[in-house]
Structures are given as structure tokens and as C-alpha cells.
XYZ file of C-alpha atoms in Angstrom:
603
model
C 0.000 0.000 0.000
C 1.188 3.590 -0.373
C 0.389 7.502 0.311
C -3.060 8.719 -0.347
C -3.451 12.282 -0.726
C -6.670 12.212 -2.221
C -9.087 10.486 0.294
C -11.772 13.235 0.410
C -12.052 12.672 -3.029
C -11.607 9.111 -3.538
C -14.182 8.559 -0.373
C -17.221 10.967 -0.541
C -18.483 10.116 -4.224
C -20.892 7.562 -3.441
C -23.133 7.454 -6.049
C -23.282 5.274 -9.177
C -22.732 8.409 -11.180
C -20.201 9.945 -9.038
C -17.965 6.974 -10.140
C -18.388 7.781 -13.989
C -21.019 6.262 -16.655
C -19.738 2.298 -17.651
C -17.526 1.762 -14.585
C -20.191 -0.074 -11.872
C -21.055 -4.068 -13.392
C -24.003 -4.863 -14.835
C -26.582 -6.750 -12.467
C -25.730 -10.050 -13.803
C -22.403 -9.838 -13.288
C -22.435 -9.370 -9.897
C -21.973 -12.480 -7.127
C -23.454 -12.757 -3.760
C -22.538 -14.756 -0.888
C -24.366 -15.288 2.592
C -27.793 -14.744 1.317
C -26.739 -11.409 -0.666
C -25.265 -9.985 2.658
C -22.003 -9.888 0.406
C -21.200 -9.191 -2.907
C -18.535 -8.713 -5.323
C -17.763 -8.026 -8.895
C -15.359 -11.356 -10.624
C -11.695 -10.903 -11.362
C -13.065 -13.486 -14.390
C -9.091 -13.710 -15.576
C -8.106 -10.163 -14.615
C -4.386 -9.177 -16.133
C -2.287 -8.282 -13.143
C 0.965 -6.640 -12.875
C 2.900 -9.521 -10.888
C 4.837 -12.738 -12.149
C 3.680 -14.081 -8.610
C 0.161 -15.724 -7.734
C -0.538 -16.881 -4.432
C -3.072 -19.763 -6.561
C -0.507 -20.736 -9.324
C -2.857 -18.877 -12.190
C -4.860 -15.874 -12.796
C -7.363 -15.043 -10.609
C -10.843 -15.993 -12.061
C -12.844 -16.914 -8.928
C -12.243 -14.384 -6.940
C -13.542 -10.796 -6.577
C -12.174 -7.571 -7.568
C -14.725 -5.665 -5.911
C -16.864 -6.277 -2.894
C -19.899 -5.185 -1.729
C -20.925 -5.469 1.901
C -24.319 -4.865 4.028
C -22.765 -4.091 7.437
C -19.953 -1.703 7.395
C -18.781 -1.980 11.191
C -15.459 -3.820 12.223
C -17.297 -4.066 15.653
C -18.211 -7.741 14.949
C -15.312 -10.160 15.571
C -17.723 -13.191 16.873
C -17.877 -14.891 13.424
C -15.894 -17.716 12.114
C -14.629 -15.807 9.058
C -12.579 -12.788 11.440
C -11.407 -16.001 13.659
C -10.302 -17.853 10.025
C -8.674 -14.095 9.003
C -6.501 -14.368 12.345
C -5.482 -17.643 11.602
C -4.542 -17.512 8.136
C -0.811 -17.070 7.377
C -1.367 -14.649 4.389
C -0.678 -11.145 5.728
C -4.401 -8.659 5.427
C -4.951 -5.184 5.927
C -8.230 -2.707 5.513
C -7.614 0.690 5.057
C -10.273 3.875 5.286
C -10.073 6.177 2.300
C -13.222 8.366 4.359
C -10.521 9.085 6.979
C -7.797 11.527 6.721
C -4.541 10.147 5.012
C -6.533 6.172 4.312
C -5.518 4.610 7.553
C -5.144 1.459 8.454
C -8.044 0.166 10.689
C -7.125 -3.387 10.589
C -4.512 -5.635 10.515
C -4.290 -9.325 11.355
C -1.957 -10.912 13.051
C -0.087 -12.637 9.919
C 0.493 -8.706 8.972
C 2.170 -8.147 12.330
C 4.064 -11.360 12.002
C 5.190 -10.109 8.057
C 6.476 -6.591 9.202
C 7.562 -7.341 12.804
C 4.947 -3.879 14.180
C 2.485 -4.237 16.639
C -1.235 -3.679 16.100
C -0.733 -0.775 18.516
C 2.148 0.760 15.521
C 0.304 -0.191 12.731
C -3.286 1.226 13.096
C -4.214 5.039 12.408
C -0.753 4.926 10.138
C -0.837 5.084 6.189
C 1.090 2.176 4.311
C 3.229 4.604 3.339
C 5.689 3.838 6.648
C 6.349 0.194 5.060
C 8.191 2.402 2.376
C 11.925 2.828 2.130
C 14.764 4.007 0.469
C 14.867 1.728 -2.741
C 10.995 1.583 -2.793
C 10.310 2.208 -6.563
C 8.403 5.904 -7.039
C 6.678 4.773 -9.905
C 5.573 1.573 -8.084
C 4.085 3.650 -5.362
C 2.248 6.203 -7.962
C 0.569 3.419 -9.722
C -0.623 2.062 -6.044
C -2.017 5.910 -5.601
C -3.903 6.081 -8.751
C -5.337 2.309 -8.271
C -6.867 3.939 -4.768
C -8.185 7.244 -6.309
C -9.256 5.195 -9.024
C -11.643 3.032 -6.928
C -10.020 0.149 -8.505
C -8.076 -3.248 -8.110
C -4.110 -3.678 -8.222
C -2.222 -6.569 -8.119
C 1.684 -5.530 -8.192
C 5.153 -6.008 -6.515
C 7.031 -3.444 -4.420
C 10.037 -3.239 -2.254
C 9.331 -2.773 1.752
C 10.910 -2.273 4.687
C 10.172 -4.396 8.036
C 10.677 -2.488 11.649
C 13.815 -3.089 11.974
C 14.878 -2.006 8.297
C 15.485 -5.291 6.434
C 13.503 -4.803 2.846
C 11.566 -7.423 1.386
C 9.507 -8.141 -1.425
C 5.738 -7.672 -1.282
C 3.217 -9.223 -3.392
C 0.625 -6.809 -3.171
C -2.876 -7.405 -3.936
C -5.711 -4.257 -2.694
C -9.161 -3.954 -4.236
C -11.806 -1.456 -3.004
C -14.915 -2.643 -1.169
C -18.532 -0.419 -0.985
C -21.667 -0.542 1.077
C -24.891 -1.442 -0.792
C -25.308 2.567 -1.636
C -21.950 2.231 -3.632
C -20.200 4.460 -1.447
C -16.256 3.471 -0.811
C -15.834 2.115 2.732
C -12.382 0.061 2.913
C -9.248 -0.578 0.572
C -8.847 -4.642 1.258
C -5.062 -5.504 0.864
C -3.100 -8.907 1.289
C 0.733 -9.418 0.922
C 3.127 -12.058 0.862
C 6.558 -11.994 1.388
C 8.655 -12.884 -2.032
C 11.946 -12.125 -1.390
C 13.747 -15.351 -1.879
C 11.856 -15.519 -5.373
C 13.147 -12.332 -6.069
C 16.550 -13.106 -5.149
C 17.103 -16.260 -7.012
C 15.497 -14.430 -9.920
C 18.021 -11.851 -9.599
C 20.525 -14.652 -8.691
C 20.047 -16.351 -12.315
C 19.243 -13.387 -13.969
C 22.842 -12.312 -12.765
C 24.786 -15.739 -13.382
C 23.547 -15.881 -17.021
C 24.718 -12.058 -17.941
C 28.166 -13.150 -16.065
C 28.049 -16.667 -17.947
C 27.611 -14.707 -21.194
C 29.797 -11.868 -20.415
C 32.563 -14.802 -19.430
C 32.273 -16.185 -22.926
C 32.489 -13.190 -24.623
C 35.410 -12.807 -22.550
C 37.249 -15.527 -22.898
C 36.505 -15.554 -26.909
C 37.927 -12.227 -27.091
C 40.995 -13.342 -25.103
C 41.680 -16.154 -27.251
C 41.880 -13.786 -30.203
C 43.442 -11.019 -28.882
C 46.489 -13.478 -27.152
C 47.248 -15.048 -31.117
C 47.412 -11.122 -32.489
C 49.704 -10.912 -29.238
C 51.978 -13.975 -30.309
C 52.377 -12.392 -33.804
C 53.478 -8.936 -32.416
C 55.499 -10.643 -29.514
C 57.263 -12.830 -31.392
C 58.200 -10.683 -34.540
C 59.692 -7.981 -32.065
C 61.725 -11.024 -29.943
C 63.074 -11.864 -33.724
C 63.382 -8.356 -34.660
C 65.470 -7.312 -31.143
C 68.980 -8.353 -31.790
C 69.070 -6.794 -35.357
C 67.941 -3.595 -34.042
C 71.631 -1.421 -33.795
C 71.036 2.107 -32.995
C 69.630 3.070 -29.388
C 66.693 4.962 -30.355
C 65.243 1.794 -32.201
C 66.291 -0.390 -29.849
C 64.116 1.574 -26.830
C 61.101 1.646 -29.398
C 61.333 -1.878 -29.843
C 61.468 -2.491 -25.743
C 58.724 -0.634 -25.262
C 56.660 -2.169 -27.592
C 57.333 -5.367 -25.811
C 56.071 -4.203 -22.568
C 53.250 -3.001 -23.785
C 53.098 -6.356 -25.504
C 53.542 -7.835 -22.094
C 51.015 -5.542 -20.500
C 48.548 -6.684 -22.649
C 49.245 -10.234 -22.237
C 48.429 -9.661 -18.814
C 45.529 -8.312 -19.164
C 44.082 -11.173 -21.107
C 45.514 -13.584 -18.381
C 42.824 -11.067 -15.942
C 40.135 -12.164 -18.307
C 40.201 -15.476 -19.103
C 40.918 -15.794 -14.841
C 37.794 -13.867 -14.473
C 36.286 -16.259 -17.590
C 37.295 -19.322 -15.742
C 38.998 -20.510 -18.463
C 43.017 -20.179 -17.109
C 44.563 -23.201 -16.270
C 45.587 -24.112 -12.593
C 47.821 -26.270 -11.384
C 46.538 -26.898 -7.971
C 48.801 -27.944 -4.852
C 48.602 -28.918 -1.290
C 48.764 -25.365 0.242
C 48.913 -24.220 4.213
C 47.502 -20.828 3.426
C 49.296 -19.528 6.833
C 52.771 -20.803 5.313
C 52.305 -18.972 2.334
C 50.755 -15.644 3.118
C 53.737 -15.647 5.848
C 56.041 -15.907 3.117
C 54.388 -13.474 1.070
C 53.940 -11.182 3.615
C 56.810 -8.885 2.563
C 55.520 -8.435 -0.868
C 52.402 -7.468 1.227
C 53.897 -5.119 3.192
C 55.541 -3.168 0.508
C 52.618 -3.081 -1.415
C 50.254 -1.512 1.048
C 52.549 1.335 1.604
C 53.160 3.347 4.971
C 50.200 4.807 6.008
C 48.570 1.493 5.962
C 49.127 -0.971 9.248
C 49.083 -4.828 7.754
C 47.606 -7.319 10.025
C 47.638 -10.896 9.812
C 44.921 -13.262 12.026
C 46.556 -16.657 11.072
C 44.416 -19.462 13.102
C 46.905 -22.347 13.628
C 44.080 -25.382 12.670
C 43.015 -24.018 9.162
C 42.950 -26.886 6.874
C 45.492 -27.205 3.827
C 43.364 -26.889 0.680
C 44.390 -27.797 -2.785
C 44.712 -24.432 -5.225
C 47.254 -23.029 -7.530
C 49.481 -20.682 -5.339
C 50.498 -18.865 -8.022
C 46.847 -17.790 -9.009
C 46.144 -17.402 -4.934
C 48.745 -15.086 -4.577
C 48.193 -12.468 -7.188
C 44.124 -13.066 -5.870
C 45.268 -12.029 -2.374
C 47.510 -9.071 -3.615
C 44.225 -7.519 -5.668
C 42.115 -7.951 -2.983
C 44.867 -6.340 -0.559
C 45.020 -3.121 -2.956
C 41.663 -2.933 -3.566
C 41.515 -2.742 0.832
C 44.483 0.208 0.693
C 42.560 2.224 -1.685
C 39.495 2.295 -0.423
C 41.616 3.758 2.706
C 43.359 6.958 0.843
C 43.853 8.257 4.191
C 45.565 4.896 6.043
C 44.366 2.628 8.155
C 44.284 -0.913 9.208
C 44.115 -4.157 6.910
C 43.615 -7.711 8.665
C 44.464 -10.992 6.756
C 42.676 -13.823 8.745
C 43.006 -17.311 8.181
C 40.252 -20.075 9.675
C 38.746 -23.111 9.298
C 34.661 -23.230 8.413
C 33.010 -26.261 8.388
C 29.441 -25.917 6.692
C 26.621 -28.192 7.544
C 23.851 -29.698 5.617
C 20.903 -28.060 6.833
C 21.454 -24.375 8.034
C 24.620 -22.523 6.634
C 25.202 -24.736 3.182
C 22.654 -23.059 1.802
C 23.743 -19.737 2.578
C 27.199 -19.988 1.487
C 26.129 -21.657 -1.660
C 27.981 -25.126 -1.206
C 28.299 -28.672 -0.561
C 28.588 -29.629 2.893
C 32.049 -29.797 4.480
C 35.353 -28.788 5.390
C 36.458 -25.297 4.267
C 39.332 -23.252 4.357
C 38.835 -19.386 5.040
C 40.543 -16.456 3.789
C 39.877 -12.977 4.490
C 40.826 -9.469 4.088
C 39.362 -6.944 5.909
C 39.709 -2.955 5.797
C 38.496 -0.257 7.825
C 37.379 2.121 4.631
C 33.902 3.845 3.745
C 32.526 0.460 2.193
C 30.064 -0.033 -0.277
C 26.702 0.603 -0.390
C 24.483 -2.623 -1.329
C 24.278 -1.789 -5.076
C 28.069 -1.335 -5.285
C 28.755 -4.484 -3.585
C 26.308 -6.765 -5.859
C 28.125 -5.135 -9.166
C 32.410 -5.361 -7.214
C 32.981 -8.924 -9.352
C 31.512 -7.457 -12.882
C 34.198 -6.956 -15.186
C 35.352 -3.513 -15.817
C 32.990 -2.497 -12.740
C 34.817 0.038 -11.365
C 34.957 3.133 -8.648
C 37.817 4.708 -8.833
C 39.096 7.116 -10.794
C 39.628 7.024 -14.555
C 43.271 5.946 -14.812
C 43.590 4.381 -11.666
C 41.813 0.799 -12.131
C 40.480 -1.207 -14.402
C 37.726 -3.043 -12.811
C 39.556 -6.393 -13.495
C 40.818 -6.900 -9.944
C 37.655 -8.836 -8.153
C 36.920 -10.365 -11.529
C 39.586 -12.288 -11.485
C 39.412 -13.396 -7.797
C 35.675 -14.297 -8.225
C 36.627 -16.869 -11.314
C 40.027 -17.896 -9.920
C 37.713 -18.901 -6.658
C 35.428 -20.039 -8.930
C 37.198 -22.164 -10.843
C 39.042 -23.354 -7.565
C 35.815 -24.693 -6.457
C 34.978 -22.109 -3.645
C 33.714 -19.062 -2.901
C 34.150 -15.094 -3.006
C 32.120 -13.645 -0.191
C 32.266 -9.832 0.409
C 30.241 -8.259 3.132
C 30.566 -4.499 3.031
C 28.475 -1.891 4.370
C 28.474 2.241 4.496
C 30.865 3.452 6.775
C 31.742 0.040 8.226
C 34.656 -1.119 6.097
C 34.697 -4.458 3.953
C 35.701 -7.722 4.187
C 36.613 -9.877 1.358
C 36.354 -13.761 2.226
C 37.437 -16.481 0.249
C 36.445 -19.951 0.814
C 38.250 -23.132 -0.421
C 37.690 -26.668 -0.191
C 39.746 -28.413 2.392
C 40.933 -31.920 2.986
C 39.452 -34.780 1.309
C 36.368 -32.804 -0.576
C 39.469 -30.353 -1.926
C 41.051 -33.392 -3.051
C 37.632 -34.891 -4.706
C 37.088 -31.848 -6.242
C 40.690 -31.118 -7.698
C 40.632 -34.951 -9.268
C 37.414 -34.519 -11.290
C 39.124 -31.129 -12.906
C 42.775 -32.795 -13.610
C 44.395 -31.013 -16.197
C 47.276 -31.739 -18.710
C 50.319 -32.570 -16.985
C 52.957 -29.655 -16.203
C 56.318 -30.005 -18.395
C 58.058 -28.148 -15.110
C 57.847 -31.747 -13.482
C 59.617 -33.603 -15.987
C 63.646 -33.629 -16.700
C 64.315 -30.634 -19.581
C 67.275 -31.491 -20.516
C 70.342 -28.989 -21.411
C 69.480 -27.304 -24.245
C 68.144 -27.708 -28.012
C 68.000 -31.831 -29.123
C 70.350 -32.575 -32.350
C 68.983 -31.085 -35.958
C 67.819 -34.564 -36.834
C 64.381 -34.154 -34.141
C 61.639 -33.327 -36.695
C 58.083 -31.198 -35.015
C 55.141 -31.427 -37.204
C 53.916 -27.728 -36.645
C 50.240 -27.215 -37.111
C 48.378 -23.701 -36.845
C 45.493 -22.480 -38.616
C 46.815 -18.708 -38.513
C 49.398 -18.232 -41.085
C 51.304 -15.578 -39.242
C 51.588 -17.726 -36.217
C 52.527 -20.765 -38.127
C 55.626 -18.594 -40.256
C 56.434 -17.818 -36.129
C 56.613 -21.234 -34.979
C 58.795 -22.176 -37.903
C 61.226 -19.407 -37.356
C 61.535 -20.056 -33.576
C 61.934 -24.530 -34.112
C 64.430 -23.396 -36.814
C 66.455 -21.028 -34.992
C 66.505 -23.743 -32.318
C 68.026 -26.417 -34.525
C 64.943 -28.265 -35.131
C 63.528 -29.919 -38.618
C 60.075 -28.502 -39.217
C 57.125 -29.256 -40.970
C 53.836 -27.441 -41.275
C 49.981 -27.898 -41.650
C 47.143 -25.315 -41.345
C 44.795 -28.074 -40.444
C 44.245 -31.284 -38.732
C 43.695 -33.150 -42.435
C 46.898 -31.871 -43.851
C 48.551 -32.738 -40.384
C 47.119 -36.803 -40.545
C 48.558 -36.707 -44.376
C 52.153 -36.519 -43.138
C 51.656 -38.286 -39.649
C 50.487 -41.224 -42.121
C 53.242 -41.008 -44.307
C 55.945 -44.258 -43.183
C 58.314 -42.657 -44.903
C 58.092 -39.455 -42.554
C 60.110 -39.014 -39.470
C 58.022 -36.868 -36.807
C 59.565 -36.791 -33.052
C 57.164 -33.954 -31.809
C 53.586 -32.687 -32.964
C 53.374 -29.443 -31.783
C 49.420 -27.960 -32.609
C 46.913 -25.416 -31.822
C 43.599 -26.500 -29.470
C 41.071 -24.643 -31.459
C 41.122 -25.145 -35.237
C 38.574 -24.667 -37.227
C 37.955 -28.009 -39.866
C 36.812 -31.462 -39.641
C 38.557 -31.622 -35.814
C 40.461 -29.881 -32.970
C 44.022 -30.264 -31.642
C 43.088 -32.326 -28.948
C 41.245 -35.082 -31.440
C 44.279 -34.225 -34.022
C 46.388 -35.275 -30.893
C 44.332 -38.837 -30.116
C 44.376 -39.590 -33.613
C 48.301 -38.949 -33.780
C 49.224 -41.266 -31.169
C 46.981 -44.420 -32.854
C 49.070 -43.999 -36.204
C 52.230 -43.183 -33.754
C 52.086 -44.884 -30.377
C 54.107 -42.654 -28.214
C 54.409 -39.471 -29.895
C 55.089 -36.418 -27.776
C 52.781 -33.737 -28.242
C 53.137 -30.003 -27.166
C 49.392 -28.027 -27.183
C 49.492 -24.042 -27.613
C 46.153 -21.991 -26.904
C 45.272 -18.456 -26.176
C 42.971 -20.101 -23.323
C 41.866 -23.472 -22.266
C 38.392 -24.624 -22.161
C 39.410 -27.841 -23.715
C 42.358 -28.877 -21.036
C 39.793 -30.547 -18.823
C 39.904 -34.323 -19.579
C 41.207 -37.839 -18.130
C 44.171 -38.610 -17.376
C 45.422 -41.992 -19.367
C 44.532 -39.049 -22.685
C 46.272 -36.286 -20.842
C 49.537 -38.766 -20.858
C 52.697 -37.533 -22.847
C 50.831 -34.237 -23.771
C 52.008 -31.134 -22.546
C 50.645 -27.445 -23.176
C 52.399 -23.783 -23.521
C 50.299 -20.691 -23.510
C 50.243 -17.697 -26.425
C 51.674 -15.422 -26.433
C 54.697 -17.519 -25.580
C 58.502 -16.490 -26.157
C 61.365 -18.615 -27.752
C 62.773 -19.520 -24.801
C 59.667 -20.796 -23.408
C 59.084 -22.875 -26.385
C 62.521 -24.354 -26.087
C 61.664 -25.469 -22.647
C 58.532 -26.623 -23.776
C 59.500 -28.724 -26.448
C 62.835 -30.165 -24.286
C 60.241 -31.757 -21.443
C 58.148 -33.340 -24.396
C 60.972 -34.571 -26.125
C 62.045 -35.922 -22.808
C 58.965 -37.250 -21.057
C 59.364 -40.890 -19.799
C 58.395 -43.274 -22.575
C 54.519 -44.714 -20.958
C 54.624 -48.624 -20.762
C 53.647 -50.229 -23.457
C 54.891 -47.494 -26.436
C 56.047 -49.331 -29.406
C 57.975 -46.374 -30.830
C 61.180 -45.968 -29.332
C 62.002 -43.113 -32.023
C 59.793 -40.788 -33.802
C 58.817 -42.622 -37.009
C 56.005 -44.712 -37.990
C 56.987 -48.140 -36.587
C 53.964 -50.762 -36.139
C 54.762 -53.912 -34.196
């Protein structure tokens, strides 16, 4: 219900013409109940405003309109006030003949719904459920329904006594005396907030889900134009002579650099970076990153750290939770330009079944905790519910890029946990991210394995004899001409293929001797690099292969496929490709290979 300004007007016309020619029903659309002593006019259907009925479909048996024969609220005696108290659906009456349309009754389910007395409720307008987010527009269409005479079914945002909003169904509809003059406004609620909210919820998950592909699609483009400019100034360096060129060429590799960063932000924010997850004692490591902390929140900023000695090792990528922990550390000294105090705290959470599961929005278990906490302004609550959008951003043109909290939520994400923030106006904000811990970590980190890291296999000393042969295959021609000059310049034999087909010609030719297929994930033609890379090793039992991809969605997969198959980012340098290609070239043989060397030998 809202403000009504208008009740002398809306109250004293109580004649059938008073309310305008057409508007009262014809005779035989009216219904009585009790022996006539009630009436009321059919919602037969009635459009309403609301993606919410109480009854599951539009109203059609009940009234829009009532009629009564005895006005008075005197008479409580009957079974139908006695089934009003009882009833769990929230009822009001207000008085449009009284200044400001009071409220003159409200049952108990009301009282129970707003957390008033009777005693707080009574001579007020609806108006004092209102808040600060209560939509204007909302309200006006409420006010016009009442001066209107009319019904209104609708939903608006209200406050309880002690301020938490929540979402009201409302449903009002006038009721008259057998004279037709306006007595009461009849309105029922119901509390819909947790429709609302998991509305909102998926509403929000699928503009993330498609901003995330969009993301990581753009990512995966932009790193390939990145290996193209990357490389060709890496080749272009040492023939550079005078000074002047040589800065222009250095800068244009950090920029390079730069924005190869950058798309490492999106796909983490994606979920699409790969992770090599460890055992990790968060205490032991934010100890030993504590300097980089320290120097990083500056001065006028104290650094706390609340390390509980029982919280649970947890199995993440250390790498990934580092730089997570250093945004979310910044984010804490800026939004404290004038200092103050940041506290790291460590815990252990264990989440039940039945009460807090669902509120954290996980399975039941053993947790791992990590928080940072500052003692800024905070956010207010529309701030907060945007902080993880990418590009979403407060500060100062220049002085973020909204990519910080992005890349925490899908590093968290994609880590199987949690980002929690809990900030409030004037109260600071804490940042809390939860982890799996112990044996559901461990569950969890086995159904994502991942290609195996070359970094745990022997490299070797340096570029393998001229003879080694890699079979090159890259749909972009630029890239490809790269990858040729880099192998070549390392002393290898290359040969090339812009697509799986052309690749399976000369991986089926006997009298071709391949040590190494080194290929792109995402091709376009008849297959990808990972089925280019299955149907490799049936024609070559053995063969090494080294994956390159600007991101990668398609690293996910068991681990007897995963076996001799490594994977190097773009934009990658020559040096990293040298390592690369050493580890493949010297993985362990698996039992059971038939190839000891690189051609096509058949047992």
C-alpha cells in the first residue's frame, strides 16, 4: 500500500454516477454470498501486474470488488474474522473516508510479516512500510489504483521495523456498502523475497556466464594477435643497432607484455586459465608473502595478519592465490586513501547440511577461510552486488580497471569455492574467500585434472640434435611462419599444416620421421588439436605432443589421454618454447609405447 493524498475525493463520491457512466457491473455480473449480505464483482481472468500468484494462475474466482451490508469492524464473533486471524497470508483494511486512508485493521499474519504491533500499525498510512529503494513509480501506480476506486495486483520493495527490505506481493481492491459508497481498501501481501533473489541470482549468473564467454573468446583472439606482435619484435630485437630503435622496440614489448596480462585477468575472471593446484597451508604462504604485502600496502597502511593455527590445507594453484590475495589487498588500501588498518585472517569453516550450506552456496564440508578486511567507507548494497563485474569500477579514470575482483571471483570459482564480500556504508569491507579443504578439496581437484605440467619432468640442457623433426600445425598463417622461425632457430627440422587433415597426411606417411607434434587447441575443420592429438598417437604410439592456446576450455579431460601431452600458452617467447619442447621430447616413454624413435613403426 502507499500515500493517499486524495481520500476526500476518492471517499465521498458515493453514487453510481459519481464513479463515472460504464464503470459499476451490470446486475448479472455481480456475485453474492451469505444470502446477498455480500457481494462482489469477478476478477473473471483479470491481467495483473505480478509474475507471482498466491493460486498458481490468474485469478478468475475471486472478486475484484466487494460489496458489503454491514460496514462496522465491531463484529469479531464470526468464524470468518477467527479464520482471518489464523490464516498465514498477511491482510490489511484501510479507510479512504478518513484523513490520510488509515489502516483500521490488521491481522496478526500482517504483524508477524512486518515485525509492528497492532498498537504501531493502526491510524498509520502504508506509506511507513516504504523505504529508500521503494520504486516511485511503483508507489504512484498504487495511488492512482486507490483514487481510481479500482483493483491492483503488483510487486514493491518494503521495509520491516527493523529495516530489512523485502519483497511484497501486493494485492488491494476497493470494497462499498450497498449505496456504492467506498468504505475500505482490502489488501493482502506475501513476502517474495527469496523468489526475487534467485530471480536476480540467475538473472545475474547468465549475464556473467555470457559476459565470461564473450570474454574468454575475445581473449583467445586477442592473445594469437599478441603472439604475432610478440614474437616478430623477440626476432626483430637483436638486429635492431642504434639506441633509439632499440628503446622503441622495448617498449613495444612491454606493452606487448602488459597486454598479455591483461588477457591472463580475463580469461581468470572467464574461468577458463589453467591451474595447477597444490597442497597449500595458506598460513605458510601468506607468511612468506607477507613482505611483498607489506611493501605493497605502503606506509600509512598498518598490515595485520589473524593466522588461526588449525586451518585446513586446501588444494589451489598458489600462483593464481597469490596475485588473488595481492588484488584484494590493494583494492583494501585504496578504499583507505587516508591509512588505516588491513587484517588478513586465516580459519577453518566447516558448513553443515541443513542451516549454513545453503547460505554460502555449497556442498557440505570442510572449508578453508581467507579474508581481508579494511576499515574504509565500504560499499553501499548496489556497489557491492556489481564489485565482481568486469570492468565495474569506482575509482578514478586511470587508476583501475575493474579487473581486480573479476579475477578473484573466477580464480575462486574455478578453484571450487567461494568469493564472499560483506561491506556496508561506513563500516569497512571484508573480502572472504572460501576453499575446499581436505578430502572434498582433493575430490574436487581430481574430477578437474588437467594436462600434466612439463616443469615436473627432466628438460634437458638445451636444443636436441637437428635430426628431431616437429610437425607444426596452426590455422593462422602468421603464427605458423612464427613457430617455424623459432623450431628453426633452435636447430629443429620442421614441418607445417594449417589443419588437422593436412597434419594426418604426413603423420600417415611411413616414410616421414616426426619426433614432436606441436598444434593449436582450437582449429577450425573437420577436428580440434586435442582429437588431431588422439588420432596422432593411434598412427604413432608414443608421440610427444606439445598443445598451444590463447585459453583453455578444452584442457579438462582424463588422465590416461592427458599422458605424454604437454601445453604452452600464447603469447609464448622462444625460450619458453625451447623449454617446452625439451620436457616433451624428454617425457618418460609410458609402458607399453612401441615407438622408441619418432617414425612410424607398427609392431
Amino acid at each position: 500500500m502507499a500515500e493517499n493524498n486524495d481520500h476526500e475525493e476518492a471517499g465521498d463520491r458515493s453514487s453510481e454516477a459519481d464513479r463515472g457512466t460504464g464503470t459499476r457491473p451490470l446486475a448479472e455480473d455481480v456475485q453474492g454470498e451469505g444470502d446477498q449480505q455480500s457481494r462482489g464483482v469477478p476478477a473473471a481472468g483479470m491481467p495483473d501486474n505480478s509474475s507471482f500468484s498466491p493460486t498458481g494462475s490468474p485469478g478468475i474466482h475471486h472478486w475484484k470488488e466487494g460489496t458489503i451490508s454491514q460496514a462496522g469492524l465491531d463484529q469479531r464473533g464470526n468464524v470468518f474474522f477467527a479464520a482471518i486471524e489464523m490464516t498465514r497470508m498477511p491482510m490489511i483494511l484501510t479507510d479512504p473516508n478518513l484523513p490520510d486512508n488509515p489502516i483500521v485493521f490488521a491481522n496478526r499474519a500482517f504483524q508477524d510479516l512486518t515485525g509492528y504491533e497492532e498498537a504501531e500499525i493502526v491510524g498509520r498510512n502504508c506509506r511507513f512500510l516504504q523505504g529508500a529503494n521503494t520504486d516511485r513509480e511503483t508507489v504512484g501506480e498504487i495511488r492512482a489504483t486507490v483514487a481510481a476506486r479500482s483493483a491492483l495486483q503488483t510487486e514493491i520493495l518494503n521495509y520491516k521495523r527493523d529495516g530489512t527490505p523485502f519483497w511484497n506481493a501486493l494485492y488491494l481492491g476497493p470494497v462499498f456498502d450497498r449505496e456504492g459508497k467506498l468504505l475500505y481498501f482490502f489488501a493482502s501481501q506475501l513476502d517474495i523475497t527469496k523468489r526475487r533473489t534467485s530471480e536476480a541470482a540467475f538473472r545475474q549468473a547468465q549475464k556473467m556466464e555470457a559476459i565470461g564467454q564473450l570474454t574468454a573468446g575475445l581473449a583467445h583472439d586477442f592473445n594469437n594477435l599478441l603472439q604475432v606482435i610478440t614474437g616478430n619484435l623477440e626476432l626483430l630485437e637483436p638486429q635492431v643497432r642504434d639506441e633509439k630503435s632499440r628503446r622503441l622496440v622495448e617498449t613495444a614489448s612491454l606493452a606487448a607484455e602488459r597486454g598479455s596480462r591483461l588477457t591472463r585477468q580475463l580469461l581468470a575472471f572467464a574461468r577458463k586459465t589453467r591451474l595447477e593446484p597444490k597442497a597449500i597451508n595458506l598460513n605458510s604462504l601468506i607468511i612468506e608473502f607477507g613482505d611483498m604485502l607489506n611493501s605493497t600496502v605502503g606506509g600509512s597502511v598498518d598490515l595485520r595478519f589473524n593466522l588461526k593455527p588449525r586451518t585446513p590445507l586446501c588444494f589451489i594453484d598458489p600462483v593464481h592465490l597469490e596475485m588473488a590475495l595481492l588484488n584484494v589487498v590493494i583494492n583494501a588500501r585504496d578504499a583507505m586513501p587516508k591509512g588505516g588498518t588491513v587484517t588478513i585472517t586465516t580459519e577453518p569453516l566447516q558448513i553443515g547440511g541443513d542451516a549454513d550450506a545453503p547460505a554460502h552456496h555449497l556442498p557440505p564440508g570442510d572449508y578453508a577461510s581467507l579474508s581481508v578486511t579494511d576499515q574504509g567507507n565500504g560499499m553501499p548494497a548496489h556497489v557491492a552486488a556489481r564489485a565482481t563485474e568486469p570492468f565495474f569500477t569506482t575509482k578514478e579514470v586511470g587508476k583501475g580497471t575493474g579487473l581486480g575482483l573479476a579475477m578473484v571471483h573466477g580464480f575462486v570459482q574455478q578453484s571450487m569455492g567461494k568469493l564472499e564480500i560483506d561491506s556496508e556504508l561506513g563500516s569497512g569491507t571484508t573480502v572472504r574467500m572460501l576453499f575446499p579443504a581436505g578430502r572434498l578439496a582433493k575430490e574436487k581437484t581430481l574430477e578437474r585434472q588437467v594436462l600434466p605440467d612439463a616443469r615436473d619432468v627432466p628438460k634437458g640442457d638445451g636444443p636436441l640434435p637437428a635430426t628431431k623433426t616437429v610437425l607444426a600445425v596452426e590455422d593462422s598463417e602468421d603464427i605458423l611462419m612464427l613457430a617455424r622461425e623459432y623450431l628453426t632457430t633452435l636447430g629443429y627440422s620442421v614441418l607445417t599444416a594449417g589443419n588437422a587433415d593436412d597434419a594426418l597426411k604426413l603423420l600417415s606417411d611411413d616414410g616421414i620421421d616426426i619426433d614432436l607434434l606441436f598444434t593449436d587447441l582450437i582449429m577450425p575443420g573437420s577436428m580440434n588439436g586435442m582429437a588431431l592429438a588422439g588420432e596422432a598417437q593411434r598412427i604413432r604410439p608414443g608421440l610427444p605432443v606439445l598443445f598451444t592456446t590463447g585459453y583453455n576450455e578444452d584442457l579438462v579431460t582424463d588422465g590416461q589421454r592427458a599422458a605424454g601431452m604437454d601445453l604452452i600458452g600464447k603469447p609464448y617467447r622462444r625460450t619458453e618454447l625451447a623449454d617446452r619442447i625439451n620436457a616433451a621430447l624428454n617425457r618418460p616413454k609410458l609402458r607399453g609405447d612401441r615407438s622408441q624413435g619418432g617414425g612410424h613403426k607398427e609392431g
